[in-house]
CSV table of C-alpha atoms in Angstrom, one decimal:
chain,number,residue,atom,x,y,z
C,129,MET,CA,-9.4,27.1,5.3
C,130,ARG,CA,-11.8,27.2,8.3
C,131,PHE,CA,-15.4,26.5,7.5
C,132,SER,CA,-18.0,28.5,9.4
C,133,THR,CA,-21.1,27.2,11.1
C,134,PHE,CA,-23.0,29.1,8.4
C,135,ALA,CA,-21.3,27.0,5.7
C,136,PHE,CA,-22.1,23.8,7.6
C,137,GLY,CA,-25.8,25.0,7.7
C,138,LEU,CA,-25.8,25.5,3.9
C,139,VAL,CA,-24.5,22.0,3.4
C,140,ALA,CA,-27.1,20.7,5.8
C,141,SER,CA,-29.8,22.5,3.9
C,142,THR,CA,-28.6,21.0,0.6
C,143,VAL,CA,-28.5,17.5,2.0
C,144,SER,CA,-31.9,17.8,3.6
C,145,ALA,CA,-33.3,18.7,0.2
C,146,LEU,CA,-32.3,15.4,-1.3
C,147,PRO,CA,-35.2,13.1,-2.2
C,148,SER,CA,-36.8,10.8,0.4
C,149,THR,CA,-34.1,8.8,2.2
C,150,PRO,CA,-30.8,10.6,2.2
C,151,ARG,CA,-28.9,7.8,4.0
C,152,ASP,CA,-29.7,5.5,1.1
C,153,LEU,CA,-28.3,8.1,-1.4
C,154,LEU,CA,-25.2,9.3,0.4
C,155,PRO,CA,-21.9,7.4,0.4
C,156,THR,CA,-20.8,5.7,3.6
C,157,ILE,CA,-17.8,7.5,5.1
C,158,VAL,CA,-15.2,5.0,6.4
C,159,PHE,CA,-12.6,6.3,8.8
C,160,THR,CA,-9.2,4.8,9.5
C,161,PRO,CA,-7.1,6.2,12.4
C,162,GLY,CA,-3.4,6.7,12.4
C,163,ALA,CA,-0.8,5.1,14.7
C,164,TRP,CA,-1.5,4.9,18.4
C,165,HIS,CA,-5.2,6.0,18.0
C,166,GLU,CA,-8.4,4.0,18.3
C,167,THR,CA,-11.7,4.8,16.6
C,168,TRP,CA,-12.7,7.3,19.3
C,169,ALA,CA,-10.6,9.9,17.4
C,170,PHE,CA,-13.4,10.4,14.9
C,171,ASP,CA,-16.4,10.4,17.2
C,172,MET,CA,-17.1,14.2,16.9
C,173,VAL,CA,-16.7,14.3,13.2
C,174,ARG,CA,-19.0,11.2,12.8
C,175,GLY,CA,-21.5,12.9,15.0
C,176,ASN,CA,-21.6,16.0,12.7
C,177,LEU,CA,-21.9,13.8,9.6
C,178,SER,CA,-24.7,11.9,11.2
C,179,VAL,CA,-26.6,15.1,11.5
C,180,LEU,CA,-26.3,15.5,7.7
C,181,GLY,CA,-27.5,12.0,7.2
C,182,PHE,CA,-24.2,10.3,6.3
C,183,PRO,CA,-23.7,6.7,7.4
C,184,THR,CA,-20.2,6.3,8.9
C,185,GLU,CA,-17.9,3.5,10.0
C,186,ALA,CA,-14.6,3.6,11.8
C,187,VAL,CA,-12.2,0.7,11.6
C,188,ALA,CA,-10.2,-0.4,14.6
C,189,LEU,CA,-6.6,-1.4,13.6
C,190,PRO,CA,-5.3,-4.6,15.1
C,191,SER,CA,-1.8,-3.1,15.6
C,192,VAL,CA,-3.0,-0.4,17.9
C,193,GLY,CA,-2.3,-1.5,21.5
C,194,SER,CA,-1.0,-4.9,20.3
C,195,THR,CA,1.5,-6.7,22.5
C,196,ASN,CA,2.5,-8.9,19.5
C,197,ALA,CA,5.5,-7.5,17.8
C,198,SER,CA,4.7,-9.4,14.6
C,199,VAL,CA,1.4,-7.5,14.0
C,200,GLY,CA,1.8,-4.9,11.3
C,201,LEU,CA,0.6,-3.2,8.2
C,202,ALA,CA,-0.7,-6.5,6.7
C,203,GLU,CA,-3.0,-7.1,9.6
C,204,ASP,CA,-4.3,-3.5,9.6
C,205,THR,CA,-4.9,-3.7,5.9
C,206,ALA,CA,-6.9,-6.9,6.2
C,207,ALA,CA,-9.1,-5.3,8.9
C,208,LEU,CA,-9.9,-2.3,6.7
C,209,ARG,CA,-10.3,-4.4,3.6
C,210,ALA,CA,-12.8,-6.6,5.3
C,211,GLU,CA,-15.0,-3.6,6.1
C,212,LEU,CA,-14.7,-2.1,2.6
C,213,THR,CA,-15.6,-5.4,1.0
C,214,THR,CA,-18.7,-5.8,3.2
C,215,LEU,CA,-19.9,-2.4,2.2
C,216,ALA,CA,-19.0,-2.7,-1.4
C,217,ASP,CA,-20.7,-6.1,-1.7
C,218,ALA,CA,-23.8,-4.4,-0.3
C,219,GLY,CA,-23.7,-2.0,-3.2
C,220,LYS,CA,-22.6,1.0,-1.1
C,221,ASP,CA,-20.6,3.9,-2.4
C,222,ILE,CA,-17.7,4.6,-0.1
C,223,VAL,CA,-15.6,7.6,0.8
C,224,MET,CA,-12.5,6.6,2.7
C,225,VAL,CA,-10.9,9.1,5.2
C,226,VAL,CA,-7.5,8.0,6.4
C,227,HIS,CA,-5.2,9.7,8.9
C,228,SER,CA,-1.5,9.7,9.2
C,229,TYR,CA,-0.1,6.1,9.2
C,230,GLY,CA,-3.7,5.1,8.2
C,231,GLY,CA,-2.7,6.4,4.7
C,232,LEU,CA,-0.6,3.3,4.1
C,233,VAL,CA,-3.4,1.1,5.4
C,234,GLY,CA,-5.9,2.8,3.1
C,235,SER,CA,-3.7,2.7,0.1
C,236,ASN,CA,-3.1,-1.0,0.4
C,237,ALA,CA,-6.7,-1.9,1.3
C,238,VAL,CA,-8.4,-0.1,-1.6
C,239,GLU,CA,-6.8,-2.2,-4.3
C,240,GLY,CA,-9.5,-3.7,-6.5
C,241,LEU,CA,-12.3,-2.2,-4.3
C,242,ASP,CA,-12.7,1.1,-6.1
C,243,TYR,CA,-15.9,1.9,-7.9
C,244,ALA,CA,-14.4,1.9,-11.4
C,245,THR,CA,-12.7,-1.5,-11.0
C,246,ARG,CA,-15.8,-3.1,-9.6
C,247,ALA,CA,-18.1,-1.6,-12.3
C,248,ALA,CA,-15.8,-3.0,-15.0
C,249,ALA,CA,-16.3,-6.4,-13.4
C,250,GLY,CA,-20.1,-5.9,-13.4
C,251,GLU,CA,-20.3,-5.3,-9.6
C,252,SER,CA,-22.0,-2.4,-7.9
C,253,GLY,CA,-20.6,-0.4,-5.0
C,254,GLY,CA,-17.1,0.5,-4.1
C,255,VAL,CA,-14.8,3.3,-3.1
C,256,ILE,CA,-15.5,6.6,-4.9
C,257,MET,CA,-12.8,8.6,-3.2
C,258,LEU,CA,-9.9,8.1,-0.8
C,259,ILE,CA,-9.1,11.2,1.3
C,260,TYR,CA,-5.7,11.4,2.8
C,261,MET,CA,-6.1,13.6,5.9
C,262,THR,CA,-2.6,14.7,6.6
C,263,ALA,CA,-1.8,11.0,5.9
C,264,PHE,CA,1.1,9.2,4.3
C,265,ALA,CA,0.7,8.6,0.6
C,266,SER,CA,3.8,6.4,0.1
C,267,PRO,CA,4.9,5.0,-3.2
C,268,ALA,CA,4.7,1.2,-3.6
C,269,ASP,CA,7.6,-0.7,-2.0
C,270,ALA,CA,8.3,2.2,0.4
C,271,SER,CA,7.6,2.3,4.1
C,272,LEU,CA,6.5,5.1,6.4
C,273,LEU,CA,10.1,5.2,7.7
C,274,ASP,CA,11.3,5.7,4.1
C,275,ALA,CA,9.0,8.7,3.8
C,276,LEU,CA,10.7,10.1,6.9
C,277,GLY,CA,14.1,9.8,5.2
C,278,GLY,CA,14.9,6.4,6.8
C,279,VAL,CA,15.4,7.9,10.3
C,280,ALA,CA,12.9,7.5,13.2
C,281,LEU,CA,11.5,10.8,14.5
C,282,PRO,CA,13.0,12.1,17.7
C,283,TRP,CA,9.7,11.7,19.5
C,284,PHE,CA,9.5,8.0,18.7
C,285,ASP,CA,10.0,6.3,22.1
C,286,TYR,CA,11.1,2.7,21.5
C,287,SER,CA,10.7,0.0,24.1
C,288,ASP,CA,13.9,-1.5,25.5
C,289,ASP,CA,13.7,-4.4,23.1
C,290,GLY,CA,13.0,-2.1,20.1
C,291,ASN,CA,9.8,-3.9,19.3
C,292,PHE,CA,7.2,-1.2,20.3
C,293,VAL,CA,6.9,2.5,19.9
C,294,THR,CA,5.0,5.2,21.8
C,295,PRO,CA,5.0,8.9,21.1
C,296,THR,CA,6.6,11.4,23.5
C,297,ASP,CA,5.0,14.8,24.0
C,298,PRO,CA,1.8,14.0,22.1
C,299,LYS,CA,0.2,17.3,23.2
C,300,THR,CA,2.8,19.2,21.1
C,301,ILE,CA,3.1,16.8,18.3
C,302,PHE,CA,-0.6,15.8,17.8
C,303,TYR,CA,-2.9,18.2,19.7
C,304,ALA,CA,-1.3,21.6,20.0
C,305,ASP,CA,-4.5,23.4,19.1
C,306,VAL,CA,-6.9,21.0,20.9
C,307,ASP,CA,-8.6,22.1,24.1
C,308,ASP,CA,-6.6,21.0,27.1
C,309,ALA,CA,-9.3,18.9,28.6
C,310,LEU,CA,-10.0,17.1,25.4
C,311,SER,CA,-6.3,16.6,24.6
C,312,ALA,CA,-5.8,15.1,28.0
C,313,GLU,CA,-8.5,12.5,27.3
C,314,ALA,CA,-6.9,11.8,23.9
C,315,ILE,CA,-3.5,11.3,25.4
C,316,ALA,CA,-4.9,8.9,27.9
C,317,GLY,CA,-6.4,6.9,25.1
C,318,LEU,CA,-3.2,6.4,23.1
C,319,LYS,CA,-1.8,2.9,22.8
C,320,GLN,CA,1.6,1.4,21.9
C,321,GLU,CA,2.3,0.2,18.4
C,322,PRO,CA,4.5,-2.6,17.1
C,323,ALA,CA,7.6,-1.0,15.5
C,324,ARG,CA,7.2,-2.9,12.4
C,325,ILE,CA,4.3,-0.7,11.2
C,326,PHE,CA,6.9,1.9,10.4
C,327,THR,CA,9.0,-0.4,8.2
C,328,ASP,CA,6.3,-2.4,6.4
C,329,ASP,CA,6.0,-1.3,2.8
C,330,ALA,CA,3.0,0.1,0.9
C,331,THR,CA,2.0,-2.2,-1.9
C,332,PHE,CA,-0.4,-0.1,-4.0
C,333,GLU,CA,-0.6,3.5,-5.4
C,334,PRO,CA,-4.2,4.4,-5.7
C,335,TRP,CA,-3.5,7.7,-7.4
C,336,ASN,CA,-1.7,5.8,-10.2
C,337,ASN,CA,-4.5,3.3,-10.6
C,338,ASP,CA,-7.5,5.4,-11.4
C,339,VAL,CA,-8.7,5.6,-7.8
C,340,GLU,CA,-10.2,9.1,-7.1
C,341,VAL,CA,-8.0,10.7,-4.3
C,342,GLY,CA,-8.1,13.8,-2.2
C,343,PHE,CA,-5.9,15.5,0.5
C,344,PHE,CA,-6.6,17.5,3.6
C,345,PHE,CA,-3.6,19.7,4.4
C,346,THR,CA,-2.9,20.9,7.9
C,347,LEU,CA,-0.7,24.0,8.1
C,348,GLU,CA,0.4,23.8,11.8
C,349,ASP,CA,1.2,20.1,11.8
C,350,GLN,CA,4.1,19.1,14.0
C,351,ALA,CA,3.9,15.4,13.1
C,352,ILE,CA,3.9,15.6,9.3
C,353,PRO,CA,5.1,19.0,8.3
C,354,TYR,CA,3.1,20.9,5.7
C,355,ALA,CA,5.9,20.7,3.2
C,356,THR,CA,6.0,16.9,3.5
C,357,GLN,CA,2.2,16.8,2.9
C,358,VAL,CA,2.6,18.9,-0.2
C,359,ALA,CA,5.4,16.7,-1.5
C,360,MET,CA,3.3,13.5,-1.1
C,361,ALA,CA,0.2,15.1,-2.7
C,362,SER,CA,2.4,16.2,-5.7
C,363,GLN,CA,2.1,12.5,-6.8
C,364,PHE,CA,-1.6,12.9,-7.4
C,365,PRO,CA,-3.2,13.7,-10.8
C,366,SER,CA,-4.3,17.3,-11.4
C,367,GLY,CA,-7.8,18.1,-10.3
C,368,TYR,CA,-7.7,16.1,-7.1
C,369,PHE,CA,-9.9,17.4,-4.2
C,370,SER,CA,-8.2,19.3,-1.5
C,371,GLN,CA,-8.9,21.4,1.6
C,372,THR,CA,-6.4,23.2,3.8
C,373,PHE,CA,-6.9,23.6,7.6
C,374,ASN,CA,-5.1,26.0,9.9
C,375,SER,CA,-4.7,23.2,12.4
C,376,SER,CA,-2.4,20.7,14.1
C,377,HIS,CA,-2.1,17.0,13.2
C,378,SER,CA,-5.6,16.4,14.6
C,379,PRO,CA,-8.2,18.6,13.0
C,380,PHE,CA,-10.8,15.9,13.8
C,381,LEU,CA,-10.5,17.0,17.4
C,382,SER,CA,-9.7,20.7,17.1
C,383,MET,CA,-12.2,21.6,14.3
C,384,PRO,CA,-14.6,18.6,13.8
C,385,LEU,CA,-17.3,20.8,12.3
C,386,GLU,CA,-15.0,22.0,9.6
C,387,VAL,CA,-13.7,18.5,8.9
C,388,ALA,CA,-17.2,17.2,8.6
C,389,THR,CA,-18.1,20.0,6.1
C,390,ALA,CA,-15.0,19.3,4.1
C,391,ILE,CA,-15.8,15.6,3.9
C,392,THR,CA,-19.3,16.5,2.7
C,393,LEU,CA,-17.9,18.7,0.0
C,394,ALA,CA,-15.4,15.9,-1.0
C,395,SER,CA,-18.3,13.4,-1.1
C,396,THR,CA,-20.2,15.7,-3.4
C,397,ASP,CA,-17.2,16.0,-5.7
C,398,ALA,CA,-16.7,12.3,-5.7
C,399,LEU,CA,-20.4,11.6,-6.6
C,400,LEU,CA,-20.3,14.1,-9.4
C,401,LYS,CA,-17.1,12.6,-10.8
C,402,LYS,CA,-18.6,9.1,-10.6
C,403,LEU,CA,-21.5,10.3,-12.8
C,404,LEU,CA,-19.3,11.9,-15.4
Protein backbone atom coordinates (compact mmCIF):
# COMPACT_ATOMS: atom_id res chain seq x y z
CA MET A 1 0.00 0.00 0.00
CA ARG A 2 1.45 3.34 -1.04
CA PHE A 3 0.51 6.30 1.12
CA SER A 4 -0.08 9.60 -0.64
CA THR A 5 1.24 13.01 0.29
CA PHE A 6 -2.39 13.83 1.09
CA ALA A 7 -2.47 11.00 3.65
CA PHE A 8 0.76 12.27 5.17
CA GLY A 9 -0.85 15.71 5.39
CA LEU A 10 -3.84 14.30 7.24
CA VAL A 11 -1.54 12.60 9.74
CA ALA A 12 0.44 15.82 10.17
CA SER A 13 -2.78 17.74 10.84
CA THR A 14 -3.83 15.22 13.47
CA VAL A 15 -0.47 15.32 15.22
CA SER A 16 -0.35 19.12 15.19
CA ALA A 17 -3.75 19.18 16.89
CA LEU A 18 -2.41 17.39 19.95
CA PRO A 19 -2.20 19.50 23.13
CA SER A 20 0.83 21.72 23.79
CA THR A 21 4.10 19.83 23.35
CA PRO A 22 3.64 16.88 20.96
CA ARG A 23 7.21 15.65 21.37
CA ASP A 24 6.49 15.00 25.04
CA LEU A 25 3.37 13.03 24.17
CA LEU A 26 4.54 10.98 21.21
CA PRO A 27 6.60 7.81 21.51
CA THR A 28 10.27 7.80 20.59
CA ILE A 29 10.89 5.83 17.40
CA VAL A 30 14.05 3.72 17.65
CA PHE A 31 15.46 2.35 14.40
CA THR A 32 17.76 -0.65 14.06
CA PRO A 33 19.40 -1.28 10.67
CA GLY A 34 19.98 -4.61 9.05
CA ALA A 35 23.27 -6.24 8.12
CA TRP A 36 25.88 -4.15 6.30
CA HIS A 37 23.95 -0.91 6.90
CA GLU A 38 24.69 2.00 9.21
CA THR A 39 22.18 4.44 10.67
CA TRP A 40 22.21 6.67 7.56
CA ALA A 41 19.70 4.25 6.08
CA PHE A 42 16.89 5.86 8.08
CA ASP A 43 17.82 9.52 7.66
CA MET A 44 14.99 10.35 5.24
CA VAL A 45 12.31 8.57 7.27
CA ARG A 46 13.56 10.22 10.45
CA GLY A 47 13.38 13.60 8.75
CA ASN A 48 9.74 13.03 7.84
CA LEU A 49 8.93 11.88 11.36
CA SER A 50 10.64 14.94 12.79
CA VAL A 51 8.25 17.12 10.79
CA LEU A 52 5.42 15.36 12.61
CA GLY A 53 7.07 15.97 15.98
CA PHE A 54 8.28 12.44 16.67
CA PRO A 55 11.60 12.10 18.50
CA THR A 56 13.74 9.42 16.87
CA GLU A 57 16.94 7.50 17.52
CA ALA A 58 18.93 5.11 15.33
CA VAL A 59 21.28 2.58 16.87
CA ALA A 60 24.64 1.78 15.27
CA LEU A 61 25.37 -1.94 15.40
CA PRO A 62 28.93 -2.89 16.47
CA SER A 63 29.04 -5.74 13.96
CA VAL A 64 28.65 -3.45 10.94
CA GLY A 65 32.10 -2.84 9.52
CA SER A 66 33.80 -4.79 12.30
CA THR A 67 37.16 -6.39 11.58
CA ASN A 68 36.74 -8.63 14.63
CA ALA A 69 35.26 -11.97 13.59
CA SER A 70 34.03 -12.63 17.13
CA VAL A 71 31.62 -9.68 17.15
CA GLY A 72 28.08 -10.87 16.60
CA LEU A 73 24.46 -10.79 17.63
CA ALA A 74 25.22 -10.48 21.35
CA GLU A 75 27.19 -7.27 20.86
CA ASP A 76 24.54 -5.80 18.57
CA THR A 77 21.84 -6.73 21.06
CA ALA A 78 23.74 -5.05 23.89
CA ALA A 79 24.06 -1.81 21.91
CA LEU A 80 20.34 -1.66 21.18
CA ARG A 81 19.39 -2.72 24.68
CA ALA A 82 21.49 0.08 26.17
CA GLU A 83 19.58 2.68 24.12
CA LEU A 84 16.20 1.16 24.97
CA THR A 85 17.06 1.05 28.67
CA THR A 86 18.10 4.70 28.71
CA LEU A 87 14.85 5.78 27.08
CA ALA A 88 12.65 3.50 29.18
CA ASP A 89 14.29 4.63 32.42
CA ALA A 90 13.53 8.20 31.34
CA GLY A 91 9.85 7.21 31.20
CA LYS A 92 9.62 7.26 27.40
CA ASP A 93 7.19 5.20 25.37
CA ILE A 94 9.14 3.50 22.57
CA VAL A 95 8.21 2.16 19.16
CA MET A 96 10.99 -0.01 17.74
CA VAL A 97 11.47 -0.32 13.97
CA VAL A 98 13.85 -3.11 12.99
CA HIS A 99 14.97 -4.02 9.48
CA SER A 100 16.14 -7.35 8.07
CA TYR A 101 18.86 -8.88 10.33
CA GLY A 102 17.91 -6.16 12.82
CA GLY A 103 14.85 -8.27 13.58
CA LEU A 104 16.96 -10.72 15.56
CA VAL A 105 18.68 -7.85 17.34
CA GLY A 106 15.36 -6.27 18.25
CA SER A 107 13.78 -9.53 19.38
CA ASN A 108 16.63 -10.24 21.76
CA ALA A 109 16.99 -6.67 23.01
CA VAL A 110 13.35 -6.06 23.95
CA GLU A 111 13.17 -8.80 26.59
CA GLY A 112 11.99 -7.24 29.85
CA LEU A 113 11.85 -3.74 28.37
CA ASP A 114 8.30 -3.76 27.04
CA TYR A 115 5.77 -1.43 28.60
CA ALA A 116 3.64 -4.15 30.21
CA THR A 117 6.55 -5.87 31.93
CA ARG A 118 7.90 -2.60 33.26
CA ALA A 119 4.46 -1.46 34.42
CA ALA A 120 4.01 -4.72 36.33
CA ALA A 121 7.27 -3.92 38.13
CA GLY A 122 6.08 -0.41 38.97
CA GLU A 123 8.25 1.25 36.33
CA SER A 124 7.16 3.76 33.70
CA GLY A 125 8.24 3.82 30.07
CA GLY A 126 9.08 0.95 27.77
CA VAL A 127 8.48 -0.51 24.33
CA ILE A 128 4.86 -0.24 23.23
CA MET A 129 5.38 -1.83 19.80
CA LEU A 130 8.11 -3.66 17.89
CA ILE A 131 7.73 -3.29 14.12
CA TYR A 132 9.47 -5.81 11.89
CA MET A 133 10.09 -3.98 8.61
CA THR A 134 10.75 -6.91 6.27
CA ALA A 135 12.79 -8.23 9.18
CA PHE A 136 13.65 -11.67 10.53
CA ALA A 137 11.25 -12.81 13.24
CA SER A 138 13.11 -15.98 14.16
CA PRO A 139 12.00 -18.43 16.84
CA ALA A 140 14.16 -18.71 19.94
CA ASP A 141 17.19 -20.95 19.46
CA ALA A 142 17.10 -20.38 15.69
CA SER A 143 19.51 -18.27 13.66
CA LEU A 144 19.08 -16.15 10.57
CA LEU A 145 20.73 -18.94 8.59
CA ASP A 146 18.17 -21.38 10.01
CA ALA A 147 15.44 -19.10 8.66
CA LEU A 148 17.08 -19.43 5.24
CA GLY A 149 16.90 -23.22 5.40
CA GLY A 150 20.45 -23.58 6.69
CA VAL A 151 22.02 -22.55 3.40
CA ALA A 152 23.78 -19.24 2.75
CA LEU A 153 22.19 -17.16 0.02
CA PRO A 154 23.98 -17.14 -3.37
CA TRP A 155 24.70 -13.42 -3.04
CA PHE A 156 26.59 -13.87 0.26
CA ASP A 157 30.24 -13.19 -0.61
CA TYR A 158 32.46 -14.75 2.05
CA SER A 159 36.02 -13.64 2.69
CA ASP A 160 38.76 -16.17 1.92
CA ASP A 161 38.92 -17.20 5.57
CA GLY A 162 35.13 -17.45 5.80
CA ASN A 163 34.94 -14.99 8.68
CA PHE A 164 33.30 -12.03 6.94
CA VAL A 165 30.46 -11.49 4.48
CA THR A 166 29.60 -8.77 1.97
CA PRO A 167 26.64 -8.72 -0.43
CA THR A 168 27.07 -9.09 -4.17
CA ASP A 169 24.79 -7.10 -6.50
CA PRO A 170 23.21 -4.96 -3.75
CA LYS A 171 21.44 -2.81 -6.35
CA THR A 172 19.30 -5.77 -7.37
CA ILE A 173 18.99 -7.37 -3.94
CA PHE A 174 18.40 -4.28 -1.77
CA TYR A 175 17.68 -1.23 -3.91
CA ALA A 176 15.92 -2.29 -7.13
CA ASP A 177 13.35 0.51 -6.89
CA VAL A 178 15.67 3.14 -5.41
CA ASP A 179 16.82 6.10 -7.51
CA ASP A 180 20.14 5.27 -9.17
CA ALA A 181 22.04 8.16 -7.62
CA LEU A 182 20.73 7.38 -4.14
CA SER A 183 21.34 3.66 -4.50
CA ALA A 184 24.92 4.37 -5.58
CA GLU A 185 25.44 6.34 -2.36
CA ALA A 186 23.88 3.53 -0.35
CA ILE A 187 26.06 0.88 -1.97
CA ALA A 188 29.15 2.96 -1.24
CA GLY A 189 28.10 3.05 2.41
CA LEU A 190 27.78 -0.71 2.91
CA LYS A 191 30.24 -2.39 5.29
CA GLN A 192 31.38 -5.96 5.80
CA GLU A 193 29.83 -8.14 8.50
CA PRO A 194 31.30 -10.91 10.65
CA ALA A 195 29.84 -14.17 9.38
CA ARG A 196 28.78 -15.20 12.86
CA ILE A 197 25.79 -12.81 12.85
CA PHE A 198 24.12 -15.27 10.52
CA THR A 199 24.62 -18.27 12.82
CA ASP A 200 24.00 -16.68 16.24
CA ASP A 201 20.63 -17.67 17.67
CA ALA A 202 17.65 -15.58 18.64
CA THR A 203 16.94 -15.91 22.36
CA PHE A 204 13.50 -14.34 22.78
CA GLU A 205 10.15 -14.40 20.99
CA PRO A 206 8.42 -11.06 21.67
CA TRP A 207 5.16 -12.14 19.99
CA ASN A 208 4.82 -15.03 22.45
CA ASN A 209 5.60 -12.88 25.48
CA ASP A 210 2.95 -10.16 25.35
CA VAL A 211 5.05 -7.65 23.41
CA GLU A 212 2.93 -5.75 20.88
CA VAL A 213 4.33 -6.47 17.40
CA GLY A 214 3.76 -5.32 13.84
CA PHE A 215 5.06 -6.18 10.38
CA PHE A 216 5.78 -4.09 7.28
CA PHE A 217 5.62 -6.33 4.21
CA THR A 218 7.50 -5.56 0.97
CA LEU A 219 6.08 -7.18 -2.15
CA GLU A 220 9.07 -6.81 -4.50
CA ASP A 221 11.72 -7.83 -1.98
CA GLN A 222 14.66 -9.74 -3.48
CA ALA A 223 16.41 -10.26 -0.13
CA ILE A 224 13.55 -11.67 1.95
CA PRO A 225 10.82 -12.92 -0.40
CA TYR A 226 7.27 -11.89 0.41
CA ALA A 227 6.28 -15.51 1.09
CA THR A 228 9.02 -15.76 3.70
CA GLN A 229 7.82 -12.56 5.33
CA VAL A 230 4.28 -13.91 5.52
CA ALA A 231 5.51 -17.18 7.02
CA MET A 232 7.39 -15.35 9.77
CA ALA A 233 4.47 -13.05 10.55
CA SER A 234 2.17 -16.07 10.82
CA GLN A 235 3.71 -16.62 14.26
CA PHE A 236 2.18 -13.35 15.48
CA PRO A 237 -1.11 -13.18 17.40
CA SER A 238 -4.19 -12.08 15.49
CA GLY A 239 -4.77 -8.36 15.30
CA TYR A 240 -1.14 -7.35 14.88
CA PHE A 241 -0.50 -4.10 13.00
CA SER A 242 0.61 -4.49 9.40
CA GLN A 243 1.20 -2.48 6.25
CA THR A 244 2.22 -3.68 2.81
CA PHE A 245 4.48 -1.74 0.46
CA ASN A 246 4.98 -2.33 -3.25
CA SER A 247 8.71 -1.94 -2.74
CA SER A 248 12.09 -3.60 -2.69
CA HIS A 249 13.93 -4.54 0.52
CA SER A 250 14.60 -0.87 1.30
CA PRO A 251 11.34 1.12 1.45
CA PHE A 252 13.06 3.57 3.80
CA LEU A 253 14.99 4.77 0.73
CA SER A 254 12.47 4.28 -2.08
CA MET A 255 9.38 5.57 -0.26
CA PRO A 256 10.42 7.29 2.98
CA LEU A 257 7.26 9.40 3.17
CA GLU A 258 5.05 6.33 3.04
CA VAL A 259 7.16 4.53 5.64
CA ALA A 260 7.00 7.53 7.98
CA THR A 261 3.22 7.63 7.59
CA ALA A 262 2.93 3.91 8.32
CA ILE A 263 5.08 4.30 11.45
CA THR A 264 2.82 7.12 12.57
CA LEU A 265 -0.25 4.93 12.13
CA ALA A 266 1.45 2.06 13.95
CA SER A 267 2.38 4.38 16.81
CA THR A 268 -1.23 5.51 17.11
CA ASP A 269 -2.34 1.87 17.17
CA ALA A 270 0.23 1.09 19.87
CA LEU A 271 -0.79 4.04 22.03
CA LEU A 272 -4.45 3.05 21.81
CA LYS A 273 -3.68 -0.56 22.74
CA LYS A 274 -1.60 0.66 25.67
CA LEU A 275 -4.61 2.55 27.02
CA LEU A 276 -7.04 -0.36 26.63
